[in-house]
PDB file of C-alpha atoms in Angstrom:
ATOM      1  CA  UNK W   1     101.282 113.907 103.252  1.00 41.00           C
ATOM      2  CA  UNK W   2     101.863 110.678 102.129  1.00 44.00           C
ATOM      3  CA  UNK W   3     103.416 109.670  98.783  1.00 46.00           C
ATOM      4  CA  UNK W   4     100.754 109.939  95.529  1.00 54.00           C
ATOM      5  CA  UNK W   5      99.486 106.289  94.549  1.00 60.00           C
ATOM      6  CA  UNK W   6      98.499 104.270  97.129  1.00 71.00           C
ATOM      7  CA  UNK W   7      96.703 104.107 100.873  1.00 85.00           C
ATOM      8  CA  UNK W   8      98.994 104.357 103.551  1.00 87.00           C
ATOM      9  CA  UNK W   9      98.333 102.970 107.007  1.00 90.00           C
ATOM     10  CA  UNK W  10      99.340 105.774 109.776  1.00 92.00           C
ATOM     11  CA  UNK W  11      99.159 106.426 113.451  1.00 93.00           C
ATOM     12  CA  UNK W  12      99.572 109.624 115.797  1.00 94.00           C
ATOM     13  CA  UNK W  13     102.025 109.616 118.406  1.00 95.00           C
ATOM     14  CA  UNK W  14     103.529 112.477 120.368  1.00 96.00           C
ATOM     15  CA  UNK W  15     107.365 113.366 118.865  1.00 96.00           C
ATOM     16  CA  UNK W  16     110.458 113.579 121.427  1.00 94.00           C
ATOM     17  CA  UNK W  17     112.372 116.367 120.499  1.00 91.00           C
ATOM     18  CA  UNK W  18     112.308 118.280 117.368  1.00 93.00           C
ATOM     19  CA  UNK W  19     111.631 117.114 113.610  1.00 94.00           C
ATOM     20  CA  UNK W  20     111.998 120.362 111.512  1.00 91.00           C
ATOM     21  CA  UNK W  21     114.586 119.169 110.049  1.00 91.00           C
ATOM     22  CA  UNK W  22     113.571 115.467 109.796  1.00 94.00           C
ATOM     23  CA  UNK W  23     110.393 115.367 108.132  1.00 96.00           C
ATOM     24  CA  UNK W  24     110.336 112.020 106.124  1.00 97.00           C
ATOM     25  CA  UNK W  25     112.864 110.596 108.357  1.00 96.00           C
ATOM     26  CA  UNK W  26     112.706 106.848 109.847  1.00 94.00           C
ATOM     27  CA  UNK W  27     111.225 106.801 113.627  1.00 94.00           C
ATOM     28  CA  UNK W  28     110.933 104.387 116.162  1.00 91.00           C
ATOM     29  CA  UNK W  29     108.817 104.383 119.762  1.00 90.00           C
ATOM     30  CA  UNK W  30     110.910 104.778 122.164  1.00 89.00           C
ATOM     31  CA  UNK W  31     107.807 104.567 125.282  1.00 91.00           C
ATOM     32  CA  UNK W  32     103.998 105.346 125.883  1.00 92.00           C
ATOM     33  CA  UNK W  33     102.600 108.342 127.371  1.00 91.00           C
ATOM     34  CA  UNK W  34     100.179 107.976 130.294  1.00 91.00           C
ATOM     35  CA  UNK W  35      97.632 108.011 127.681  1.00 90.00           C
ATOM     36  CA  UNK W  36      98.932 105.858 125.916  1.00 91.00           C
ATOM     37  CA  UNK W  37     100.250 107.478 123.276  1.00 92.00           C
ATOM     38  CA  UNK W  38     104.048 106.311 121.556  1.00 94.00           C
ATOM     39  CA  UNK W  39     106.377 108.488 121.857  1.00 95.00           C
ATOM     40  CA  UNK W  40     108.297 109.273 118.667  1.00 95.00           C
ATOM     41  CA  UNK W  41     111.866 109.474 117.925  1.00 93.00           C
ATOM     42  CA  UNK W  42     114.441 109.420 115.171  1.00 92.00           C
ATOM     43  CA  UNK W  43     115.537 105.975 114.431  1.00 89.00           C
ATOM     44  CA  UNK W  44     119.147 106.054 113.994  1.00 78.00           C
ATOM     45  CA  UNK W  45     122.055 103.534 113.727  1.00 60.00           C
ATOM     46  CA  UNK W  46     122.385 100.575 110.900  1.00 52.00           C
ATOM     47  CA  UNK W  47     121.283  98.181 113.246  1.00 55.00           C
ATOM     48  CA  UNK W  48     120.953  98.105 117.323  1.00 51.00           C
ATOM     49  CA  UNK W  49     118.827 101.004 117.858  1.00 50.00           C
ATOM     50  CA  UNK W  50     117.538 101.176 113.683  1.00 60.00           C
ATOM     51  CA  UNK W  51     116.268  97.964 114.385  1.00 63.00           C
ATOM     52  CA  UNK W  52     112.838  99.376 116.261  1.00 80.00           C
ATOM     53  CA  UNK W  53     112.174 101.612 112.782  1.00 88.00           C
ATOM     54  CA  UNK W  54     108.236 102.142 112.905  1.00 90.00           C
ATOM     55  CA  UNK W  55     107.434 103.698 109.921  1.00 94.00           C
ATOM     56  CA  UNK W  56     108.214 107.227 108.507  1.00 96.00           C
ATOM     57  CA  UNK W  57     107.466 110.468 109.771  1.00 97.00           C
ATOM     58  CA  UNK W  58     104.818 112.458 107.698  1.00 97.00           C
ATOM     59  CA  UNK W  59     104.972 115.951 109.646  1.00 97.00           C
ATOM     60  CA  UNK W  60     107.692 118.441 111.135  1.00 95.00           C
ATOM     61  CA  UNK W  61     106.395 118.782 114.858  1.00 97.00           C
ATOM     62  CA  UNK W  62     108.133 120.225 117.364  1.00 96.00           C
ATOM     63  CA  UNK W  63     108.519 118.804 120.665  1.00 95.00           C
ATOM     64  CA  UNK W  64     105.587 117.451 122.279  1.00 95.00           C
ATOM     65  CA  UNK W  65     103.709 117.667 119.194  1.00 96.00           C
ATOM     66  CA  UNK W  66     101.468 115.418 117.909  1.00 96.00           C
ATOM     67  CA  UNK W  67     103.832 112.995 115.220  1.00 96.00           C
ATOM     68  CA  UNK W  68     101.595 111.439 112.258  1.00 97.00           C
ATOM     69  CA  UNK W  69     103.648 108.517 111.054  1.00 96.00           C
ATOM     70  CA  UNK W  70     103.311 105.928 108.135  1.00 96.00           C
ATOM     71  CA  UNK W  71     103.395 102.570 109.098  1.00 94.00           C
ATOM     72  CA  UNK W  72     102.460 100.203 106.111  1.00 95.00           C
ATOM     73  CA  UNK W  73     102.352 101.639 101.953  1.00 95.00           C
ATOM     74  CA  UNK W  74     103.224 104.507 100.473  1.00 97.00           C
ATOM     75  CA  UNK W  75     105.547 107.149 101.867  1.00 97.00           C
ATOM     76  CA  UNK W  76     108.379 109.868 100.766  1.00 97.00           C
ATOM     77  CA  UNK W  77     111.260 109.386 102.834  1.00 98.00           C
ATOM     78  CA  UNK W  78     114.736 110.955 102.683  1.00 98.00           C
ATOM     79  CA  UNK W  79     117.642 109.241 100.786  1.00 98.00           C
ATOM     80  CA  UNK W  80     120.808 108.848 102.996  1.00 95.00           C
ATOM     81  CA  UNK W  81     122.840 107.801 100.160  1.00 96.00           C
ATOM     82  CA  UNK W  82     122.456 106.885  96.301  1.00 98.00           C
ATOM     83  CA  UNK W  83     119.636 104.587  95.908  1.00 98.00           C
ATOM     84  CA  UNK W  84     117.861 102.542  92.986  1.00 98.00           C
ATOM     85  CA  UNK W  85     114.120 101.838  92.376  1.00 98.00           C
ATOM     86  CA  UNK W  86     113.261  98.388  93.745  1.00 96.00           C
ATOM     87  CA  UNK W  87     116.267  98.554  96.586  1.00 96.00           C
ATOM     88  CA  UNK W  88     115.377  97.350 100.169  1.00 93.00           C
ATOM     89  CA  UNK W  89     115.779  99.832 102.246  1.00 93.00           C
ATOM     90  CA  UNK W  90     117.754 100.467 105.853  1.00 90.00           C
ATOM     91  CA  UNK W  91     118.123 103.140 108.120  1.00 89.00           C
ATOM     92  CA  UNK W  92     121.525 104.828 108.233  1.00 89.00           C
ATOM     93  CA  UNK W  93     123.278 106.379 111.076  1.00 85.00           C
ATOM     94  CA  UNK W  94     121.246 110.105 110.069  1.00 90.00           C
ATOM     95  CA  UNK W  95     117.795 108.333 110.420  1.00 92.00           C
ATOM     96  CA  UNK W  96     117.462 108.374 106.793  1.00 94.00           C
ATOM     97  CA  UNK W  97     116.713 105.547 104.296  1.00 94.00           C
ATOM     98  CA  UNK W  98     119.820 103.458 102.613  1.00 93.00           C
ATOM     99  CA  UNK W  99     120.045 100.662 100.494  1.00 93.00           C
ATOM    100  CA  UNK W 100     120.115  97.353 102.565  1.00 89.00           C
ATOM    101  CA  UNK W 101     123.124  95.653 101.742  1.00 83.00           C
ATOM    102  CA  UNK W 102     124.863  94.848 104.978  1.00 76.00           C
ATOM    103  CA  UNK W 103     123.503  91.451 107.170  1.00 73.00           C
ATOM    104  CA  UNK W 104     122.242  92.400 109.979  1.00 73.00           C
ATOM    105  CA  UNK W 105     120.464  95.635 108.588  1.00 79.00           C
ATOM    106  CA  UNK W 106     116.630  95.088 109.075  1.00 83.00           C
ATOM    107  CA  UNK W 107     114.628  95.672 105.913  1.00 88.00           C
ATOM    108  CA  UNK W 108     111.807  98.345 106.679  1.00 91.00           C
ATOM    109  CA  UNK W 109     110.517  99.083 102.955  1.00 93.00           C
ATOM    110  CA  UNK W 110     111.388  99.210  99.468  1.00 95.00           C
ATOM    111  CA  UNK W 111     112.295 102.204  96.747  1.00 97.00           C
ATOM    112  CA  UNK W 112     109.893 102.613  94.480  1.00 97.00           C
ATOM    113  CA  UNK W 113     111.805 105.765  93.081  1.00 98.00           C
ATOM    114  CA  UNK W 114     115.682 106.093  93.149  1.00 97.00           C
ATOM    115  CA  UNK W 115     118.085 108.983  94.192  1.00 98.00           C
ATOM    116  CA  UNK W 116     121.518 110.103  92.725  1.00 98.00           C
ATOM    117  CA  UNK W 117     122.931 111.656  96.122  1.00 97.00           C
ATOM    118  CA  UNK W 118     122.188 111.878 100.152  1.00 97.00           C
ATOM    119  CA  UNK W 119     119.333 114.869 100.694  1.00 97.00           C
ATOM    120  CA  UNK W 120     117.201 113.759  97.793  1.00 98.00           C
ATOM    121  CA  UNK W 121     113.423 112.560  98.882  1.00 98.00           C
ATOM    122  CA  UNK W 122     112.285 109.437  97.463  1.00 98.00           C
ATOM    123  CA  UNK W 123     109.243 107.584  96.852  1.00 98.00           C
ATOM    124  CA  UNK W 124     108.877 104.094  98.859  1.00 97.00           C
ATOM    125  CA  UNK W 125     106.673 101.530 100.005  1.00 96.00           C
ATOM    126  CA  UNK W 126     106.728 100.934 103.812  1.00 95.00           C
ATOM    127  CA  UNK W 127     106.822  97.703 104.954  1.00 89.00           C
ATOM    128  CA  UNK W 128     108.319  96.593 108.281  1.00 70.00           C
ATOM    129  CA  UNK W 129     108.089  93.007 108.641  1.00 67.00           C
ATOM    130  CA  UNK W 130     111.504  92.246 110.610  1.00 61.00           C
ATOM    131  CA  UNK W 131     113.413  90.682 107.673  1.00 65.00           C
ATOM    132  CA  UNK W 132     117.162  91.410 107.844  1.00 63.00           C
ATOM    133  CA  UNK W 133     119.465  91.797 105.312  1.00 64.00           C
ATOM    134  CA  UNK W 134     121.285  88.836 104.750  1.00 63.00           C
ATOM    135  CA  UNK W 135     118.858  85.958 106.053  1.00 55.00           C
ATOM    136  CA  UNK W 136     117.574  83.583 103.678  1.00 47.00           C
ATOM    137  CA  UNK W 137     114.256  84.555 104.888  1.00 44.00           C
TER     138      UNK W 137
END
């Protein structure tokens, strides 16, 4: 269910824990099945633990569910805070997306579609390269 106007490149994994109430949420690996599979958690925290965000979580699955996740173009993804169209975008504390404006705060993707208030889905372009905010990178 990725975002109208582009190709998206995604990947399966298998989610840890439940994401019915984090669909379009940023998510990180956290390991690999025996099969090899990543395991699929909410990627929380401004930096530290934010800093492994993966990509965005298309689906709702419950535990030990199969976790479709965009990794690289087009994706919704829920606003953590007021946001403008062309921002670089963070994860905040709630696993949602937030304007990048702290150094430190690794860049994962950019609005392409701006909110008013914390809740609100967005439109953005997923890109995580491993630039931080605040190099001259």
């Amino acid at each position: 269910m990725a975002a109208q106007g582009g190709q998206s490149i995604s990947f399966s994994g298998i989610s840890s824990g439940s994401f019915a109430a984090a669909q379009w949420c940023l998510v990180k690996s956290t390991a690999v099945t025996s099969n090899g599979d990543p395991i699929i958690a909410l990627s929380i925290g401004s930096s530290g633990s934010a800093a492994a965000t993966i990509g965005v979580i298309q689906n709702d699955p419950t535990d030990g569910q199969a976790a479709e996740v965009v990794r690289f173009g087009p994706s919704k993804v829920v606003a953590g805070a007021s946001i403008s169209a062309g921002d670089p975008l963070a994860t905040s504390t709630a696993g949602t997306a937030i304007t990048a404006n702290t150094t430190g705060q690794l860049i994962w993707g950019k609005a392409t579609s701006g909110a008013t208030a914390a809740g609100q889905v967005i439109e953005a372009f997923v890109h995580p390269r491993g630039i931080w905010a605040g190099s001259t990178a």
